[in-house]
mmCIF file of C-alpha atoms and ligand atoms in Angstrom:
data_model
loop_
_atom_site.group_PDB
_atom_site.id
_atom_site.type_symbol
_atom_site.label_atom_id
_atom_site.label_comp_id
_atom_site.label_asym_id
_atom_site.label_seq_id
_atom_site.Cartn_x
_atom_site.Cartn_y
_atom_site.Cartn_z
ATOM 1 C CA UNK A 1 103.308 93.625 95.957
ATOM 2 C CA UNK A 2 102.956 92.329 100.040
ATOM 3 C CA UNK A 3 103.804 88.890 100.040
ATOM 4 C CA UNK A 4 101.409 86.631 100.261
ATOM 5 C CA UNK A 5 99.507 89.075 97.934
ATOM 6 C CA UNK A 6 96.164 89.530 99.340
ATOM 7 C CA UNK A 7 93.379 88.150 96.923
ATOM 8 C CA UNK A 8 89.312 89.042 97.228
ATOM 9 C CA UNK A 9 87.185 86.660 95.113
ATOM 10 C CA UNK A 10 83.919 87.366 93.602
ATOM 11 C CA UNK A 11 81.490 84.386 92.865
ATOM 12 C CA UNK A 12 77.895 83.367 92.145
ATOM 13 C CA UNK A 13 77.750 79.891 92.002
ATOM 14 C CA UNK A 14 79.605 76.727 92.197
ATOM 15 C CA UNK A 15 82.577 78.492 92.748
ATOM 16 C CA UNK A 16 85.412 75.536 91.038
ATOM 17 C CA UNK A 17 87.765 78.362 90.118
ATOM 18 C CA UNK A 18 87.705 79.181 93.616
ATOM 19 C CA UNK A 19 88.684 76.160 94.892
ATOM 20 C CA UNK A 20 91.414 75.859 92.053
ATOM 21 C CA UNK A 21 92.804 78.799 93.599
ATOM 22 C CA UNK A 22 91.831 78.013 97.393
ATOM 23 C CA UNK A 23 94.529 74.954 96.563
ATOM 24 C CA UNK A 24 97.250 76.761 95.171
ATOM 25 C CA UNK A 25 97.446 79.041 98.002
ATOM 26 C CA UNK A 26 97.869 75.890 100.009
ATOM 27 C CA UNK A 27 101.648 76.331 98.689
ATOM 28 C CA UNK A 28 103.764 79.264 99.930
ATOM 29 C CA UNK A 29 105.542 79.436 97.201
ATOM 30 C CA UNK A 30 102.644 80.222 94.997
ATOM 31 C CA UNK A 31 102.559 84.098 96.821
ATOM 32 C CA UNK A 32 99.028 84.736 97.753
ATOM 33 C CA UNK A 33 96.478 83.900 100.155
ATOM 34 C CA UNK A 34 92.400 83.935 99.488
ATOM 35 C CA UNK A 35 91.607 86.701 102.495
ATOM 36 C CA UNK A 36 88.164 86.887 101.671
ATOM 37 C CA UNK A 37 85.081 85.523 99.130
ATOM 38 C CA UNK A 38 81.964 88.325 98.389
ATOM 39 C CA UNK A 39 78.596 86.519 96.637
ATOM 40 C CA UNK A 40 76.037 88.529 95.189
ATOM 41 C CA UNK A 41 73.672 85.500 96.531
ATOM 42 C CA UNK A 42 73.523 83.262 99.731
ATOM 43 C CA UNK A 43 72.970 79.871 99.070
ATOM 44 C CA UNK A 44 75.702 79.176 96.691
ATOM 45 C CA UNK A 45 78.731 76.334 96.796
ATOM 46 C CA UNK A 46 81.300 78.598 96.492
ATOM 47 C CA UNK A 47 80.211 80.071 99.874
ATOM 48 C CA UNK A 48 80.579 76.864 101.409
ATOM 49 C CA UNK A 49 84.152 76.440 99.869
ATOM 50 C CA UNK A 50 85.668 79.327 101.385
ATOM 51 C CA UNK A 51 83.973 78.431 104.738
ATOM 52 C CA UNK A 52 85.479 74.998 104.459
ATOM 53 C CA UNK A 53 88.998 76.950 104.004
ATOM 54 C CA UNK A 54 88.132 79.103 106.780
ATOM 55 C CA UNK A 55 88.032 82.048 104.687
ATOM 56 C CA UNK A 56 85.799 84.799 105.522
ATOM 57 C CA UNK A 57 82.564 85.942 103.565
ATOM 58 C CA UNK A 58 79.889 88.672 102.883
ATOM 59 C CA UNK A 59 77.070 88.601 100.832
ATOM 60 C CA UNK A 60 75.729 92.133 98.855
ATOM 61 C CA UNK A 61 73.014 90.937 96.889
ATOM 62 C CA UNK A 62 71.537 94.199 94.593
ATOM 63 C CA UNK A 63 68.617 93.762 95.789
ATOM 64 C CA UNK A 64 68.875 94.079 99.250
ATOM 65 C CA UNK A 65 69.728 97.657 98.625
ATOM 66 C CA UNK A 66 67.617 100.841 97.345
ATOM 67 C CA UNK A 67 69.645 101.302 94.362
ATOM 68 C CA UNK A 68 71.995 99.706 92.169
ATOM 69 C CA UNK A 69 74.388 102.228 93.163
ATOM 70 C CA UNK A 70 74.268 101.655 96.934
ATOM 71 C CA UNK A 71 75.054 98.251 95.742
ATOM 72 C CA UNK A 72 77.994 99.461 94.351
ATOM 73 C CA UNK A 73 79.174 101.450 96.907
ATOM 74 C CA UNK A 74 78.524 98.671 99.665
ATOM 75 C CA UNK A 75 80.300 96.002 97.440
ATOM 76 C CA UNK A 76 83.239 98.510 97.127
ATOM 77 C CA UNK A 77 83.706 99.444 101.232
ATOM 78 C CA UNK A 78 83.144 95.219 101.813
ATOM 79 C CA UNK A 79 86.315 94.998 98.797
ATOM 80 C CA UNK A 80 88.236 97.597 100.206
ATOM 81 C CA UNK A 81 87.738 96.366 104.001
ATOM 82 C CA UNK A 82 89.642 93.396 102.800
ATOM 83 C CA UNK A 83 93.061 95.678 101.414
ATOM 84 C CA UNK A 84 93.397 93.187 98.440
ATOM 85 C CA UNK A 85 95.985 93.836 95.521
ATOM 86 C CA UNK A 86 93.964 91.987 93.355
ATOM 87 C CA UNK A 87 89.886 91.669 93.143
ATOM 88 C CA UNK A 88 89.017 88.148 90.793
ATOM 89 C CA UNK A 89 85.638 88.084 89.604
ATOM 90 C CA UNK A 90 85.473 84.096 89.206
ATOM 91 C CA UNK A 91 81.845 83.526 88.057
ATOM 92 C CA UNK A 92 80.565 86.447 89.381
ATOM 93 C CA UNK A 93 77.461 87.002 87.558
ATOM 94 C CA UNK A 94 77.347 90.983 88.496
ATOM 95 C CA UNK A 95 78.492 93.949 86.306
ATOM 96 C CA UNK A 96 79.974 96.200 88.854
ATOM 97 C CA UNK A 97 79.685 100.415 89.071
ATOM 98 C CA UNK A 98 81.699 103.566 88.206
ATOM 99 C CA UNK A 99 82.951 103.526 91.919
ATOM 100 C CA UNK A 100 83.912 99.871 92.369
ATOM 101 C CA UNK A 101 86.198 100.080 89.202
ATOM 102 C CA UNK A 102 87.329 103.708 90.626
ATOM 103 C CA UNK A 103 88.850 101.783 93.577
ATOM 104 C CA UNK A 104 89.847 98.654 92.167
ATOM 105 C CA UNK A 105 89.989 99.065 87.817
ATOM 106 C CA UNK A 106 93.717 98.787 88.056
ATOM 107 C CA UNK A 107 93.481 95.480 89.778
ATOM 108 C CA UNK A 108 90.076 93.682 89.001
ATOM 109 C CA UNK A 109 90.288 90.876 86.751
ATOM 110 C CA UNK A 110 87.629 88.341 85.417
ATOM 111 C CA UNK A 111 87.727 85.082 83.949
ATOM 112 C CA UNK A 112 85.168 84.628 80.902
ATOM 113 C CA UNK A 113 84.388 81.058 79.056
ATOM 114 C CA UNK A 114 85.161 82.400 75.372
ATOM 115 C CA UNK A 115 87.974 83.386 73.600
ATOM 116 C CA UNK A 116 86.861 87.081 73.869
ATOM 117 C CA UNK A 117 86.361 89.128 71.738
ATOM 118 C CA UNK A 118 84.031 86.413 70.380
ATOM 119 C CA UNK A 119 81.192 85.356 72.557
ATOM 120 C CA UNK A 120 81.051 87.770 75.198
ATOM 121 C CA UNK A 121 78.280 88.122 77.636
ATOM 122 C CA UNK A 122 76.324 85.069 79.958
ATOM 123 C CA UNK A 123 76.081 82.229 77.758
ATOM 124 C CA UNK A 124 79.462 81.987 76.065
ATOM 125 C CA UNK A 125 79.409 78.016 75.218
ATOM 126 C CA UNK A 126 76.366 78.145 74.473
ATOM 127 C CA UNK A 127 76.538 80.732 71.749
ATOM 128 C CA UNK A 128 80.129 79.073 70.736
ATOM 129 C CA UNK A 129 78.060 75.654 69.670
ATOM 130 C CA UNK A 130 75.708 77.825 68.032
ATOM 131 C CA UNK A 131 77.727 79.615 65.504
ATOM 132 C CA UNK A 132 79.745 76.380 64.971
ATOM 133 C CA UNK A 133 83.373 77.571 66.023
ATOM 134 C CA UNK A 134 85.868 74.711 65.884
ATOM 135 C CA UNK A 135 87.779 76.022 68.935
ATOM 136 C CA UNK A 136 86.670 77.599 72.006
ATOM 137 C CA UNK A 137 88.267 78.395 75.559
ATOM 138 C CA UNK A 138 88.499 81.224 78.005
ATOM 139 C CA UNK A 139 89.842 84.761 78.611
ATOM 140 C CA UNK A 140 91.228 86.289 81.617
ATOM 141 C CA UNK A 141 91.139 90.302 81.724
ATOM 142 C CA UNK A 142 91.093 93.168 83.347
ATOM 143 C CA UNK A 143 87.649 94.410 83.955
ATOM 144 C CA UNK A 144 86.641 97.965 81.997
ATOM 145 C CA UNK A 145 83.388 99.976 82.088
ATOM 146 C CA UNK A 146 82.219 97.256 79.286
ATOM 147 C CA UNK A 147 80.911 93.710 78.917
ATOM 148 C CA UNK A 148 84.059 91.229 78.776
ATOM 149 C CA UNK A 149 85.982 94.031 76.669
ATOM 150 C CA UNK A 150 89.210 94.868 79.057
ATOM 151 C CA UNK A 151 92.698 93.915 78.239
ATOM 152 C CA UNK A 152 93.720 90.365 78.210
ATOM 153 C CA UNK A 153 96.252 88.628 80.392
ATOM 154 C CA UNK A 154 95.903 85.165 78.904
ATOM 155 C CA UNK A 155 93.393 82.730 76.831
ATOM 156 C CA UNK A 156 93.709 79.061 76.437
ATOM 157 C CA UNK A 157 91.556 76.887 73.761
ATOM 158 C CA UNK A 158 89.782 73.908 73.759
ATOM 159 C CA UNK A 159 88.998 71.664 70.330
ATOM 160 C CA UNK A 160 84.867 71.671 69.833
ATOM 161 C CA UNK A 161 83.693 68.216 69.320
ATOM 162 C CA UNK A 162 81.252 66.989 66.570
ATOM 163 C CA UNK A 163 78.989 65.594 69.739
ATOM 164 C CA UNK A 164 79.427 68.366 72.321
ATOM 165 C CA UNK A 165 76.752 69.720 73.881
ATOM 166 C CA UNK A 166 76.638 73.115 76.267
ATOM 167 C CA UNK A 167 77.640 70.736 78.982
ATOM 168 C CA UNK A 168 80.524 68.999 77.836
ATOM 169 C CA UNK A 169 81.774 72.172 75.933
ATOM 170 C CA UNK A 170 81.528 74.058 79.301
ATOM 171 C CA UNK A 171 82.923 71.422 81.287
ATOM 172 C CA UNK A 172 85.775 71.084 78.616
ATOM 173 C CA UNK A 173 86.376 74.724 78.849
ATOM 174 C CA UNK A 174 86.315 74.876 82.442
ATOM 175 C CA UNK A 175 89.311 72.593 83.121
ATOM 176 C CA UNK A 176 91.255 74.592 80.971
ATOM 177 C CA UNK A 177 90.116 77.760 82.340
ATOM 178 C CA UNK A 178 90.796 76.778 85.915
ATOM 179 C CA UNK A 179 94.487 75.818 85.186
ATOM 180 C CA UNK A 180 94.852 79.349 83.259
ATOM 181 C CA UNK A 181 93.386 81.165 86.297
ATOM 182 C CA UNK A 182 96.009 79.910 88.800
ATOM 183 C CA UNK A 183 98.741 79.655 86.629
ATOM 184 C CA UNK A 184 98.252 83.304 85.638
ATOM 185 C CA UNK A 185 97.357 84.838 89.029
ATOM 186 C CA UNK A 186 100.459 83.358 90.589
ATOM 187 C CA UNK A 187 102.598 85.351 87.596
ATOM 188 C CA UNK A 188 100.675 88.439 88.214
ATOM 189 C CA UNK A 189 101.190 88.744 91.726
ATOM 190 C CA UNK A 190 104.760 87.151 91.870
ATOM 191 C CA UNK A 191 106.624 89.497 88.773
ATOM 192 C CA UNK A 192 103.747 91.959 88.612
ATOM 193 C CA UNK A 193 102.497 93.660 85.313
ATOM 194 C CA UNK A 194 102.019 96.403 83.124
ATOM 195 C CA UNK A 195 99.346 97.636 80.479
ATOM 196 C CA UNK A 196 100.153 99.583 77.851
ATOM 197 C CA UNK A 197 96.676 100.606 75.651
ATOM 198 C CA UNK A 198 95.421 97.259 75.521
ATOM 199 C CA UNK A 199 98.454 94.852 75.759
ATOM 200 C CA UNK A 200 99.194 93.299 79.177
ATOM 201 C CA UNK A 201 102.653 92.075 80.141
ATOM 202 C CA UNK A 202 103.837 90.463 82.749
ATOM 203 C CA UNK A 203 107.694 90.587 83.234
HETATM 204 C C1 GRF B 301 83.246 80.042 84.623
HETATM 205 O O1 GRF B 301 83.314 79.179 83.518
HETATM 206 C C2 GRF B 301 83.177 81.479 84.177
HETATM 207 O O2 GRF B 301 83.876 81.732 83.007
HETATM 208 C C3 GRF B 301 81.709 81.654 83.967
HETATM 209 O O3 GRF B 301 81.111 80.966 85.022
HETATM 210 C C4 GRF B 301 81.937 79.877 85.380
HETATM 211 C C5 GRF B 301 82.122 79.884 86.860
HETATM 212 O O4 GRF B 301 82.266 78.612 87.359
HETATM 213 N N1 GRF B 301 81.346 83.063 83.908
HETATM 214 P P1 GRF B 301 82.630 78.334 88.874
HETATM 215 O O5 GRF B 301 81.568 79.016 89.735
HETATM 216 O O6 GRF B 301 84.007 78.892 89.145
HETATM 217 O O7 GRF B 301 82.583 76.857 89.011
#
């Protein structure tokens, strides 16, 4: 892998892992560099954090095209314009097509607030609280043709509270997810990795 590893981030909204990993770039020694930050919306904070970094932007959003797969295709060139060795949907509220994950299926990874394979889809804490799980957290994978269903690279849990509500549960998850999110893309792109069926390792 180049060195600083070039990273594209995906996001939709406030963008916090983002800036969790906007920061650890800050340090050489931590291997990669943000090189660019695509939205699926305008008008979103995490848009105004990469600015703030000086990182450059685009924008696809799905409907600004005729169909979903001219989305696709468009979001893929925008990617690929960038050369990254690793895509990070972080928030990024979009399930992406057959010729995104084509180009980038080896290397595109999402973080998701559950401990997969419980809880996938939009409202993970949410539907956590609901069934009454004691512990909840987050998953980082590699992205597959499915909903939240790739291989793992890491989860971290978080104790559910008597008195939590969606909010404090997602906050609660969030910190932990953040410090999962840097701590594993700096692994992946400094020792690289490997999947085997379903199992991920990283040297
Ligand atoms: C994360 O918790 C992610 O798991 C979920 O949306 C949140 C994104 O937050 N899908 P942010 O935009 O990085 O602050």
């Amino acid at each position: 892998m180049r060195e600083p590893a070039r990273l594209v981030v995906l996001v939709s909204g406030s963008g916090s892992n983002l800036q969790a990993l906007l920061d650890a770039c800050a340090d050489p020694g931590y291997g990669a560099r943000v090189v660019a930050v695509g939205a699926d919306r305008d008008g979103i904070a995490g848009l105004d954090r990469a600015a703030a970094s000086g990182v450059p932007t685009f924008v696809d959003a799905v409907k600004a095209y005729p169909t979903r797969d001219d989305w696709d295709r468009a979001l893929t060139e925008h990617v690929a314009k960038y050369e990254p060795d690793l895509v990070i949907s972080a928030g990024f509220l979009k399930l992406v097509g057959e010729r995104f994950l084509a180009a980038f299926g080896d290397r595109y990874i999402n973080t998701h607030n559950s401990l997969l394979p419980a809880f996938p889809g939009m409202h993970g804490p949410r539907d956590a609280l609901a069934y009454g799980v004691k512990v909840a957290g987050a998953t980082l994978f590699f992205v597959d043709a499915g909903v939240d269903t790739g291989p793992i690279i890491a989860q971290v849990a978080v104790p559910v509270l008597a008195e939590d509500s969606e909010e404090t549960l997602t906050e609660r998850i969030k910190q932990a997810e953040r410090r999962q999110l840097v701590d594993a893309v700096g692994r992946l792109v400094r020792e690289g990795w490997t999947i085997n069926e379903r199992k991920v390792t990283i040297p």
